[in-house]
mmCIF file of N, CA and C in Angstrom:
data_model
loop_
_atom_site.group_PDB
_atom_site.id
_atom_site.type_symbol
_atom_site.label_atom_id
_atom_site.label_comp_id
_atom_site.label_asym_id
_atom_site.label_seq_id
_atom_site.Cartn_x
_atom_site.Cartn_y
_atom_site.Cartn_z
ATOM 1 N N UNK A 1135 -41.388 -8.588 85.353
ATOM 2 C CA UNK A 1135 -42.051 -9.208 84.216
ATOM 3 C C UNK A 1135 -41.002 -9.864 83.338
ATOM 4 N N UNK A 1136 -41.536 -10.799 83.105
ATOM 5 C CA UNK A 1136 -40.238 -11.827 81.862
ATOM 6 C C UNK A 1136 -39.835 -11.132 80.938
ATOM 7 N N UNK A 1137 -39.119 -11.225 80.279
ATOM 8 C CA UNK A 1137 -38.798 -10.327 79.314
ATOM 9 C C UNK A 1137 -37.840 -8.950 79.549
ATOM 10 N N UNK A 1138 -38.044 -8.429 81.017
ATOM 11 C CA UNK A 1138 -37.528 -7.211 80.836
ATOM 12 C C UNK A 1138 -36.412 -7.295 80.799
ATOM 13 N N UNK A 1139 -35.482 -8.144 81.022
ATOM 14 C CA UNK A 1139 -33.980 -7.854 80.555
ATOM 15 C C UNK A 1139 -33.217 -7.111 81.683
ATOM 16 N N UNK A 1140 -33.611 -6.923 82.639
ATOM 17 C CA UNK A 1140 -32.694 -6.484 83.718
ATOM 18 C C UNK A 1140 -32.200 -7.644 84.256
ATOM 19 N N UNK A 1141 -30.359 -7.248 84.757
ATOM 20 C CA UNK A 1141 -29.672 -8.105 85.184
ATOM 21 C C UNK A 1141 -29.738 -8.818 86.350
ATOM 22 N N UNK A 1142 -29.782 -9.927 85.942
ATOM 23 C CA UNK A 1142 -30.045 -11.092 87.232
ATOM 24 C C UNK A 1142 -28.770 -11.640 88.383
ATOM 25 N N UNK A 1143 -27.808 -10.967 87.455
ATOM 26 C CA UNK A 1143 -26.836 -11.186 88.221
ATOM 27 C C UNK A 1143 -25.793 -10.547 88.679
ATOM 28 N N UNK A 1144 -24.793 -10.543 89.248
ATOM 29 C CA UNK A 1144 -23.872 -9.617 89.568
ATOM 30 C C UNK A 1144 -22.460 -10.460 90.449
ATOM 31 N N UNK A 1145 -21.895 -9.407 91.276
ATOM 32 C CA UNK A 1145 -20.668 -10.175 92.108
ATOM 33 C C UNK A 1145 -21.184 -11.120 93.041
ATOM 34 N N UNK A 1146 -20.990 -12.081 92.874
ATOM 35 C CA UNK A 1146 -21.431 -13.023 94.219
ATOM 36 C C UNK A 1146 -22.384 -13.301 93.925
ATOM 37 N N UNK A 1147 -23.623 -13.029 93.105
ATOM 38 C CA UNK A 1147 -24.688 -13.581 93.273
ATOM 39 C C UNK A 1147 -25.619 -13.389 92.058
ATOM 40 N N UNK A 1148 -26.907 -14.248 92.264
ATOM 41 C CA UNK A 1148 -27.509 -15.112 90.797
ATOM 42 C C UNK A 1148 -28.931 -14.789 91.258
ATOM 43 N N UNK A 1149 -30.262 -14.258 90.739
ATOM 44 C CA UNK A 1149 -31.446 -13.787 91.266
ATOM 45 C C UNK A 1149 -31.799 -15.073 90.573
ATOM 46 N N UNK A 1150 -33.224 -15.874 91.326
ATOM 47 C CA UNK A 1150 -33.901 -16.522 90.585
ATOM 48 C C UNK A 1150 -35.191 -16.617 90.419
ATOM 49 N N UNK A 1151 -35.977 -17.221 89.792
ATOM 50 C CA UNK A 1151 -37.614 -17.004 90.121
ATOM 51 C C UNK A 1151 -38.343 -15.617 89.877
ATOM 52 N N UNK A 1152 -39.256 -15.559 90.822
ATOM 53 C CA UNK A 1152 -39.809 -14.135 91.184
ATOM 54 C C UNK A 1152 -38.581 -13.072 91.610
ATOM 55 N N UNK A 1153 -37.954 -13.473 92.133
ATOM 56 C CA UNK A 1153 -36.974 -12.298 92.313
ATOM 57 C C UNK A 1153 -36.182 -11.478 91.261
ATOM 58 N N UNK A 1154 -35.790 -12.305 89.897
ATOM 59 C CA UNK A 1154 -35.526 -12.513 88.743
ATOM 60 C C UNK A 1154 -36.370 -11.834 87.644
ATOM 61 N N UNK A 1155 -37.542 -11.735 88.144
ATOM 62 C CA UNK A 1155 -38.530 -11.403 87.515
ATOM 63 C C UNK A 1155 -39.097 -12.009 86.440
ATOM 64 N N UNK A 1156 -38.846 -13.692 86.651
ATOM 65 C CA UNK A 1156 -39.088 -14.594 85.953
ATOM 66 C C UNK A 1156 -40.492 -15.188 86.062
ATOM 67 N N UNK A 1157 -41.415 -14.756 84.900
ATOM 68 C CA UNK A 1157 -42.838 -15.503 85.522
ATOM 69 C C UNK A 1157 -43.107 -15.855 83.975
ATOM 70 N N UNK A 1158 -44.124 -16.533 83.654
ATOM 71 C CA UNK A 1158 -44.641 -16.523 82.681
ATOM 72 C C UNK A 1158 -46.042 -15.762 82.418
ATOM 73 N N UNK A 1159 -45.598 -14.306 81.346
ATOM 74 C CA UNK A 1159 -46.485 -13.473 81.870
ATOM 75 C C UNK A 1159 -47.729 -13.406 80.850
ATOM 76 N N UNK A 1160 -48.139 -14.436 80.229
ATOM 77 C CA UNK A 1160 -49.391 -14.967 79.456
ATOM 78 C C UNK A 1160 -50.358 -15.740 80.957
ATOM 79 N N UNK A 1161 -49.750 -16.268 81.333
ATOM 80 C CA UNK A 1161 -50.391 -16.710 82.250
ATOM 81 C C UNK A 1161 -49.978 -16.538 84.367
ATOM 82 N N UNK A 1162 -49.033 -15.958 84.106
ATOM 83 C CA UNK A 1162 -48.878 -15.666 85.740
ATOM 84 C C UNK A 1162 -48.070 -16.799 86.698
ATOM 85 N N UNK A 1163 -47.922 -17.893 85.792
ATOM 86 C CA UNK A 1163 -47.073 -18.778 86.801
ATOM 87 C C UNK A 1163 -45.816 -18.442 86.790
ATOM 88 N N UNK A 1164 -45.105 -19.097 87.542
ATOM 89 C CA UNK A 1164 -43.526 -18.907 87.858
ATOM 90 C C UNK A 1164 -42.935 -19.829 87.887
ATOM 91 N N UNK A 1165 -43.745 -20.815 88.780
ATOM 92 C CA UNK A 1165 -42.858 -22.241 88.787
ATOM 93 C C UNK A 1165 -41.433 -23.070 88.427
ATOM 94 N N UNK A 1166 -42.625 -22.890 86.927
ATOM 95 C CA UNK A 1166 -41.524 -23.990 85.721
ATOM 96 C C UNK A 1166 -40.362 -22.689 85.168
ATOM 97 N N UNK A 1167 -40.615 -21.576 85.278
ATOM 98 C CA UNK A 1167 -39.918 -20.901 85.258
ATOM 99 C C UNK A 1167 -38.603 -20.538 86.307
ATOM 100 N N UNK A 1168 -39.357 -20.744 87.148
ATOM 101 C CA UNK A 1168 -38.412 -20.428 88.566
ATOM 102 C C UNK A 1168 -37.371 -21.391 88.816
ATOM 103 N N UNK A 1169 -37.767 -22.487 88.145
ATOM 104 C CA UNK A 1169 -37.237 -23.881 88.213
ATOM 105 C C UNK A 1169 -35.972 -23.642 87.069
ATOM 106 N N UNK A 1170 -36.344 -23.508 86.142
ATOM 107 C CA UNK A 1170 -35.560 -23.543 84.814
ATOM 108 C C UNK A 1170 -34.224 -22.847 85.292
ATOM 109 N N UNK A 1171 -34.877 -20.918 86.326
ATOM 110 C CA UNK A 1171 -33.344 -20.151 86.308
ATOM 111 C C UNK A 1171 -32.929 -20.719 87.401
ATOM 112 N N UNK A 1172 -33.070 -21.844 88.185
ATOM 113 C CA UNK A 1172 -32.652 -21.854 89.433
ATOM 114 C C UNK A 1172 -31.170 -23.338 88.544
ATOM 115 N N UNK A 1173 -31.748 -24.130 87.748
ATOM 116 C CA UNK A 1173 -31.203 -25.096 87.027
ATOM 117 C C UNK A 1173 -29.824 -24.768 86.809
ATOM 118 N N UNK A 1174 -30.422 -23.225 85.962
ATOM 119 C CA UNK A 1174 -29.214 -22.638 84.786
ATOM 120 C C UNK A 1174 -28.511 -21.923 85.800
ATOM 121 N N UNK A 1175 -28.839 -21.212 86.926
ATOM 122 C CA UNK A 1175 -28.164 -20.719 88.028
ATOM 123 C C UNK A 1175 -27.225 -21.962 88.748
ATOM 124 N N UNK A 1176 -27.209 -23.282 89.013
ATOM 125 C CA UNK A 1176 -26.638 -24.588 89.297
ATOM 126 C C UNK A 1176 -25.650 -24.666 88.394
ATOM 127 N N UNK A 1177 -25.794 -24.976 87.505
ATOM 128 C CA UNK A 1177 -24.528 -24.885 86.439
ATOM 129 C C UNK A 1177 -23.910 -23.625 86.366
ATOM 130 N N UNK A 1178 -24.353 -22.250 86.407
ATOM 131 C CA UNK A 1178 -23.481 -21.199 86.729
ATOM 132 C C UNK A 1178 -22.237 -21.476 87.910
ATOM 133 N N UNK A 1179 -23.080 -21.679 88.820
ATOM 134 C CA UNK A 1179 -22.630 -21.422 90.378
ATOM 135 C C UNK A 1179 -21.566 -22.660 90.239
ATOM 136 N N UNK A 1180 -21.572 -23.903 89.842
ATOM 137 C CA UNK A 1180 -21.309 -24.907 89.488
ATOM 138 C C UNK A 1180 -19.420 -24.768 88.616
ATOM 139 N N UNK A 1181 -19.642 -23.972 88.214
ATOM 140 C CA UNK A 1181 -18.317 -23.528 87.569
ATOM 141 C C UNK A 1181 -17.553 -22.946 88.147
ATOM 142 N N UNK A 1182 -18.649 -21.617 88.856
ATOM 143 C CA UNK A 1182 -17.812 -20.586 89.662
ATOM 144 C C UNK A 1182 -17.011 -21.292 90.603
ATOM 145 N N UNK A 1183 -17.569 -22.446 91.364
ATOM 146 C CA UNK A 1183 -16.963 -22.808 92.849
ATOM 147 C C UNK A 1183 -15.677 -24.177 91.681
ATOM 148 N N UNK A 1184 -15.726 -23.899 90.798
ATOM 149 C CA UNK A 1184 -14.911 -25.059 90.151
ATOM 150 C C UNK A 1184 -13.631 -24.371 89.924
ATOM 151 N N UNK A 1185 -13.755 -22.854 89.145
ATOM 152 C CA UNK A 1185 -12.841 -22.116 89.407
ATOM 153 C C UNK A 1185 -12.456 -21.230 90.057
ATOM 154 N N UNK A 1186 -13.052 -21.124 91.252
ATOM 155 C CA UNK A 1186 -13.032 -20.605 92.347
ATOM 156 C C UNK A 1186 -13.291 -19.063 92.520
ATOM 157 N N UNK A 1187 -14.163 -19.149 91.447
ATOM 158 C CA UNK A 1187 -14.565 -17.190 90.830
ATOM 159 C C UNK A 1187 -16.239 -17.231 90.813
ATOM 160 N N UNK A 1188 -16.364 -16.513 91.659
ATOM 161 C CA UNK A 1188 -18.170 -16.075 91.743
ATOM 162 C C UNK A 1188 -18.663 -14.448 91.373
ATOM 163 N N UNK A 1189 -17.880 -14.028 90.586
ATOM 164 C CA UNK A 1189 -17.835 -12.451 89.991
ATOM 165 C C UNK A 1189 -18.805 -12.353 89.614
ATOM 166 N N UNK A 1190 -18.815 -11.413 88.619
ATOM 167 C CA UNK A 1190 -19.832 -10.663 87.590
ATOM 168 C C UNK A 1190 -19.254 -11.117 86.561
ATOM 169 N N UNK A 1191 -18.097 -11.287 85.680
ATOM 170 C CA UNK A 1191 -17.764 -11.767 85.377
ATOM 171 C C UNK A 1191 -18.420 -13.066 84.381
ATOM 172 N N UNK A 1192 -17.941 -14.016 85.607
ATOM 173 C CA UNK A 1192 -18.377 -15.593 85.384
ATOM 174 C C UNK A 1192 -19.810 -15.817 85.554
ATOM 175 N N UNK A 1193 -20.700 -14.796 85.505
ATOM 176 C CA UNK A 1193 -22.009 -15.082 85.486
ATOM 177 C C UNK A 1193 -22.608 -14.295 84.468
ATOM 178 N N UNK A 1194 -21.564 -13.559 83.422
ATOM 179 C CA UNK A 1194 -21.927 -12.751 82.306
ATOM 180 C C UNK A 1194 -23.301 -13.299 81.092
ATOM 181 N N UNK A 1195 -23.537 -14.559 81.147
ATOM 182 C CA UNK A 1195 -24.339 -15.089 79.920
ATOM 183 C C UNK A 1195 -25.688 -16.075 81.074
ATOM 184 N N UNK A 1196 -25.830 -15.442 82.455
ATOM 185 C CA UNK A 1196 -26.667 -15.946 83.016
ATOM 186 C C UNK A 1196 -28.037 -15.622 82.412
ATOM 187 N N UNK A 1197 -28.429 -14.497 82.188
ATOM 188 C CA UNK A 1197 -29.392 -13.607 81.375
ATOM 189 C C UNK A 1197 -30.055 -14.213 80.377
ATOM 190 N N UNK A 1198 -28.752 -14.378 79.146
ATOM 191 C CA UNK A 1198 -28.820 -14.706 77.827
ATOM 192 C C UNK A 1198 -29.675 -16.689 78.195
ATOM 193 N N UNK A 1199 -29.098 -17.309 79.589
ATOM 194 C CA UNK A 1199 -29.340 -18.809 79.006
ATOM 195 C C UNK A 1199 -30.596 -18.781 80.139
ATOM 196 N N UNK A 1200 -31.109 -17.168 80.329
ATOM 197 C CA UNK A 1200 -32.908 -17.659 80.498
ATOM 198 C C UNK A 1200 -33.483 -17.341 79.893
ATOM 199 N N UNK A 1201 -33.756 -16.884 79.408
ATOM 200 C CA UNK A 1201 -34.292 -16.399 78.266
ATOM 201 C C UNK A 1201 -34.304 -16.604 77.084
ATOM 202 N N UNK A 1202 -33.394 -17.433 77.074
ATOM 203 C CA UNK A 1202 -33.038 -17.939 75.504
ATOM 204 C C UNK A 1202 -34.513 -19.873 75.694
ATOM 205 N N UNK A 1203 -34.511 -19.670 77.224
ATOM 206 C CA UNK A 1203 -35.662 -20.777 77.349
ATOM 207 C C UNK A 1203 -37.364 -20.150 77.366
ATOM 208 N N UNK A 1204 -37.146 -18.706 77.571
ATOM 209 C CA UNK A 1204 -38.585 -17.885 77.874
ATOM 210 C C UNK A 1204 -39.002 -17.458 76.602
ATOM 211 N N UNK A 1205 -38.372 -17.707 75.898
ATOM 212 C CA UNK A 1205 -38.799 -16.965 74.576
ATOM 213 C C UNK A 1205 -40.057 -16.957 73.954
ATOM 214 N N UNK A 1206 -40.275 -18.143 73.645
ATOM 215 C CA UNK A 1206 -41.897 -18.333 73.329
ATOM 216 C C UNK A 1206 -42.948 -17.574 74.096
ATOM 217 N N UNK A 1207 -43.072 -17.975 75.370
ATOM 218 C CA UNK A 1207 -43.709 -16.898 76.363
ATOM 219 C C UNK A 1207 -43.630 -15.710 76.433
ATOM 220 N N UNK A 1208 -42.431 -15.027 75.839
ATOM 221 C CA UNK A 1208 -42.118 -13.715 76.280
ATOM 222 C C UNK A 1208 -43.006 -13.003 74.690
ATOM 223 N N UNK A 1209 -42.570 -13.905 73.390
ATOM 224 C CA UNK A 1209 -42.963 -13.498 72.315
ATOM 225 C C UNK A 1209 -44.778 -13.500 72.360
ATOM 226 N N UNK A 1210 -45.020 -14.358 72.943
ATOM 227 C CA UNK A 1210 -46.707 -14.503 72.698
ATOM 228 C C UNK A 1210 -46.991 -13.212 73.868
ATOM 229 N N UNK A 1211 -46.264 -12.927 74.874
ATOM 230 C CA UNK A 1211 -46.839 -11.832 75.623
ATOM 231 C C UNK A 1211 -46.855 -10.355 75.018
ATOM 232 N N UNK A 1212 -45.503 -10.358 74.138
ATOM 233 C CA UNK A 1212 -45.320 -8.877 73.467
ATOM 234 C C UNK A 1212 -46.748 -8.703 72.126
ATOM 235 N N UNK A 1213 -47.445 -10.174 71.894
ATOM 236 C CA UNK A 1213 -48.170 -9.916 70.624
ATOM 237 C C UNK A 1213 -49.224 -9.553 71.718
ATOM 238 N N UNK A 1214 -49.564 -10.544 72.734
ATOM 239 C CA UNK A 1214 -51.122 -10.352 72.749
ATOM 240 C C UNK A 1214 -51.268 -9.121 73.859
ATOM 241 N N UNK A 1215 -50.388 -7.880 73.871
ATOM 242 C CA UNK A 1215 -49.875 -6.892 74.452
ATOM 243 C C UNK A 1215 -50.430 -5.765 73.675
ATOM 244 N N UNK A 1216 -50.324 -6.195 71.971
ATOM 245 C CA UNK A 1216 -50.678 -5.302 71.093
ATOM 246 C C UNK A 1216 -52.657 -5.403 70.347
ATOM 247 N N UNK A 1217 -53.199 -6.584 71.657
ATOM 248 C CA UNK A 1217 -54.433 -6.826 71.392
ATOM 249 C C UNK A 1217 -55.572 -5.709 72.431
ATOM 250 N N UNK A 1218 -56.477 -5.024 71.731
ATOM 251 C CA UNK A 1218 -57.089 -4.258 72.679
ATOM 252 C C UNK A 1218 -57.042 -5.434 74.123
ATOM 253 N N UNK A 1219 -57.645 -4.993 74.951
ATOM 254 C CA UNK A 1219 -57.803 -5.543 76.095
ATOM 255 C C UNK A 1219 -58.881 -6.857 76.089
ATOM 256 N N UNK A 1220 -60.201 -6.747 75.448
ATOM 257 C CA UNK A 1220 -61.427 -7.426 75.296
ATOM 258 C C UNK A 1220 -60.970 -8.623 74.695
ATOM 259 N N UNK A 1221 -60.273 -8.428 73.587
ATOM 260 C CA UNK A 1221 -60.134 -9.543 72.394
ATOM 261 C C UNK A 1221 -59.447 -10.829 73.148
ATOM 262 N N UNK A 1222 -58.408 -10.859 74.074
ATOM 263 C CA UNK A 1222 -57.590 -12.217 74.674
ATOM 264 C C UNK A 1222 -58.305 -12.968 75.294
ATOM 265 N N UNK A 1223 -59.396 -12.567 76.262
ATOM 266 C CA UNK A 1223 -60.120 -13.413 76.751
ATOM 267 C C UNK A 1223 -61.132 -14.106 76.323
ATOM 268 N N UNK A 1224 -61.757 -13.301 75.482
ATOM 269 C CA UNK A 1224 -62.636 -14.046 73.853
ATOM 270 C C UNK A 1224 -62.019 -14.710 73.274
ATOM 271 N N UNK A 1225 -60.977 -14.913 72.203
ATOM 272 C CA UNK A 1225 -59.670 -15.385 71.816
ATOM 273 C C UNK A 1225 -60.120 -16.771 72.520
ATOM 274 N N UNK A 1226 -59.322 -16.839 74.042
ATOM 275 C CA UNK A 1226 -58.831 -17.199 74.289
ATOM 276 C C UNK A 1226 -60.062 -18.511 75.005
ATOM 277 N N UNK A 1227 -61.403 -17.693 75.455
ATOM 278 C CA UNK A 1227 -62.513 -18.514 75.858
ATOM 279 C C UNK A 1227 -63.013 -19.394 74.177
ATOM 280 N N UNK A 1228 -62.961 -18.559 73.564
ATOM 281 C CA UNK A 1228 -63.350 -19.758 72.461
ATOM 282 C C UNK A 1228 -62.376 -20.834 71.778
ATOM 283 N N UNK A 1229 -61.423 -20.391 71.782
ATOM 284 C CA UNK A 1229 -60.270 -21.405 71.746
ATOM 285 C C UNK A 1229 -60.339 -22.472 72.439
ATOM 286 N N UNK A 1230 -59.975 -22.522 74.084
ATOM 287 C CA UNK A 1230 -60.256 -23.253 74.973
ATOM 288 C C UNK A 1230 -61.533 -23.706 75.122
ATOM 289 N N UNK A 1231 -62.611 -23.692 74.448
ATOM 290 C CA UNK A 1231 -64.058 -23.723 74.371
ATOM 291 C C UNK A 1231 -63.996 -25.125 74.092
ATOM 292 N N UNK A 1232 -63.291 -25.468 72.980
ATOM 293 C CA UNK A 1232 -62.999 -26.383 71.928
ATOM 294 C C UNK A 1232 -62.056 -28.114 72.790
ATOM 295 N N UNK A 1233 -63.153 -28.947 73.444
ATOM 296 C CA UNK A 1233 -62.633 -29.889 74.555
ATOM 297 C C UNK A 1233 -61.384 -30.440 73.409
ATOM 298 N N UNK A 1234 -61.200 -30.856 72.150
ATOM 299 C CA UNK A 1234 -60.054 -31.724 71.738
ATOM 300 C C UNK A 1234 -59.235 -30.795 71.282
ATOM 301 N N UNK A 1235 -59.125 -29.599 71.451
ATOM 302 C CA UNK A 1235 -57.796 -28.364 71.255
ATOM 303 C C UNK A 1235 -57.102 -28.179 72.941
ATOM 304 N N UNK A 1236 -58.425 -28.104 74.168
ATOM 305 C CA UNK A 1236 -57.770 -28.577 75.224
ATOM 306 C C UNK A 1236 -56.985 -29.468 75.556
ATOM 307 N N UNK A 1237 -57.423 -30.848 75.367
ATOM 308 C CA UNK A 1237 -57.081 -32.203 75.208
ATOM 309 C C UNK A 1237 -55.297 -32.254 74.738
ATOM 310 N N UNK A 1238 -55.503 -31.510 73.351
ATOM 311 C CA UNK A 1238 -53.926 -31.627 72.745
ATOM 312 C C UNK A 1238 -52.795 -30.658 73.245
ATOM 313 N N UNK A 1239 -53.282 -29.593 73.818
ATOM 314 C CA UNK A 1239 -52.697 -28.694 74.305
ATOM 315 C C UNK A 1239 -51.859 -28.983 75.789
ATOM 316 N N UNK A 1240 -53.002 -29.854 76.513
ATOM 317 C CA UNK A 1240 -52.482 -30.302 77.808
ATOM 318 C C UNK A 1240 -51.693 -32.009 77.480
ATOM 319 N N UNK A 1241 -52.253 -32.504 76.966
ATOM 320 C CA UNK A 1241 -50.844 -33.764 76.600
ATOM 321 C C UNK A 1241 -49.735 -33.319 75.825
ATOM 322 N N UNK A 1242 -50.172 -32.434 75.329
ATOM 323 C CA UNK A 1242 -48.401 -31.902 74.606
ATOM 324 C C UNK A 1242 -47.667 -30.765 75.144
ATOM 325 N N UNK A 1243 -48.089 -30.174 76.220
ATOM 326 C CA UNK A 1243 -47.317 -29.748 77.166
ATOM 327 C C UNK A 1243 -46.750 -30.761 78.111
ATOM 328 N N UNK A 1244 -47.677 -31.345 78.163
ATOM 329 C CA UNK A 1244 -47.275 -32.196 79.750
ATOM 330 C C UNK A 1244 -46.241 -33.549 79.336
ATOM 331 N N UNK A 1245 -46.449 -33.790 78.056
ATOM 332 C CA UNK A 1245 -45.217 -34.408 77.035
ATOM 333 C C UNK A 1245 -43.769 -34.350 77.157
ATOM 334 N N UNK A 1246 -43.692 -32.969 76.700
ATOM 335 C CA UNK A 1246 -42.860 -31.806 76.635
ATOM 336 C C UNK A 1246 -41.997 -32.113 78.318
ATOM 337 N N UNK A 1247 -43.266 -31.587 79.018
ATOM 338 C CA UNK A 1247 -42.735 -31.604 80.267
ATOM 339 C C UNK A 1247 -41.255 -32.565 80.752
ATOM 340 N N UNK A 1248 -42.789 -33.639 81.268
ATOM 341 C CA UNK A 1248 -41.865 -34.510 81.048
ATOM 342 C C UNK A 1248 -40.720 -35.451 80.250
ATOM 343 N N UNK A 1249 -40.781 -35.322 79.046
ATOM 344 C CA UNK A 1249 -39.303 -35.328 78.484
ATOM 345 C C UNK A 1249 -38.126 -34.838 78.773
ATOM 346 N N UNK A 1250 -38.230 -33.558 78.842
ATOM 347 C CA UNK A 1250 -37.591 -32.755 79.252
ATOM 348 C C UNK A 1250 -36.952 -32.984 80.818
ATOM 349 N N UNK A 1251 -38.128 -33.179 82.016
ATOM 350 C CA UNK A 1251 -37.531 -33.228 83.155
ATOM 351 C C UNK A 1251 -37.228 -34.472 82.978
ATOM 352 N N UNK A 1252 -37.312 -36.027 82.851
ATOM 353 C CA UNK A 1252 -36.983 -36.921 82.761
ATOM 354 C C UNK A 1252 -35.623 -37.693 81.811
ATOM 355 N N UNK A 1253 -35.584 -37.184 80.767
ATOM 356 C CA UNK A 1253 -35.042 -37.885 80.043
ATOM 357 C C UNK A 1253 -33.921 -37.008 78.986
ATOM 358 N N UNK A 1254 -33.910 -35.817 79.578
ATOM 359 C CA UNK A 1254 -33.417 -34.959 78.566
ATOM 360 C C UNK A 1254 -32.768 -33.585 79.192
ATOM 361 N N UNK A 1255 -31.369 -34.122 79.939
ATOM 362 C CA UNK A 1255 -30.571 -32.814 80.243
ATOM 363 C C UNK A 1255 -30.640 -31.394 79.759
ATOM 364 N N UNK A 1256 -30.717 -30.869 80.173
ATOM 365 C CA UNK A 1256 -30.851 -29.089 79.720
ATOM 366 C C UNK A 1256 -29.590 -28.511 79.452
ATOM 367 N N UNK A 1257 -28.997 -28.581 78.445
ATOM 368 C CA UNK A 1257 -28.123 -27.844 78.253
ATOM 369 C C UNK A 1257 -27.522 -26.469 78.183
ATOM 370 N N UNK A 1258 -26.772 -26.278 79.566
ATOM 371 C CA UNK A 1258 -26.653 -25.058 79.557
ATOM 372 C C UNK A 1258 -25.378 -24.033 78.701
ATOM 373 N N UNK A 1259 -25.246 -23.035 78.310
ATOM 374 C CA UNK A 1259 -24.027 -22.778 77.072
ATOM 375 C C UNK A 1259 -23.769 -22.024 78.125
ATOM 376 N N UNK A 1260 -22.600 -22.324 78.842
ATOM 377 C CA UNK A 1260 -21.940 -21.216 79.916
ATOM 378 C C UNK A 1260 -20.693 -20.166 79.337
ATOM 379 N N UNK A 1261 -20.492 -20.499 78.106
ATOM 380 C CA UNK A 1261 -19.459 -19.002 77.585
ATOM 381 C C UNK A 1261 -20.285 -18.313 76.533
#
């Protein structure tokens, strides 16, 4: 589950995705997630073979630069965690009920998206 904070990495090697335990756990996908640590894992790995060190080490802040992208997700999962069980899907059916809250929700993700994959390097903080 996202969020839990167990280490993704170690000597020689970088977990990503589902293996990582990277999903987005409001909703169950992985994808854009899987995508993101596989990115920040590229620029890890990317250094290592630059300085010729693939330790534990040199993959010390792999953790910190996924999560530092899951956050939102991870925060809306710890709230609606503290909602009886009944209330999210009510919540969440009348919310989505609402066609021009859909509407804005899916062009400004998909905005987002693509900005991001298109036009806007991901900066990764590797120390």
């Amino acid at each position: 589950m996202s969020g839990s904070r167990r280490n993704a990495y170690g000597d020689g090697w970088l977990l990503l995705g589902d293996a990582a335990s990277i999903v987005s756990p409001s909703s169950g996908e992985g994808i854009g997630s899987g995508m993101i640590s596989a990115y920040v894992a590229a620029k890890f790995i990317e250094r290592g073979i630059k300085q010729n060190d693939l330790g534990k080490k040199m993959f010390f802040n792999y953790n910190r630069e996924i999560h530092k992208r899951l956050k939102r997700e991870e925060r809306f999962f710890r709230i609606i965690n503290y909602l009886p069980a009944w209330t999210f899907p009510v919540i969440i059916n009348t919310f989505l009920s609402n066609s021009a809250v859909r509407k804005f929700l899916v062009n400004k993700e998909m905005h987002n998206w693509v900005h991001t994959a298109y036009t806007k390097e991901i900066v990764v903080n590797l120390s």
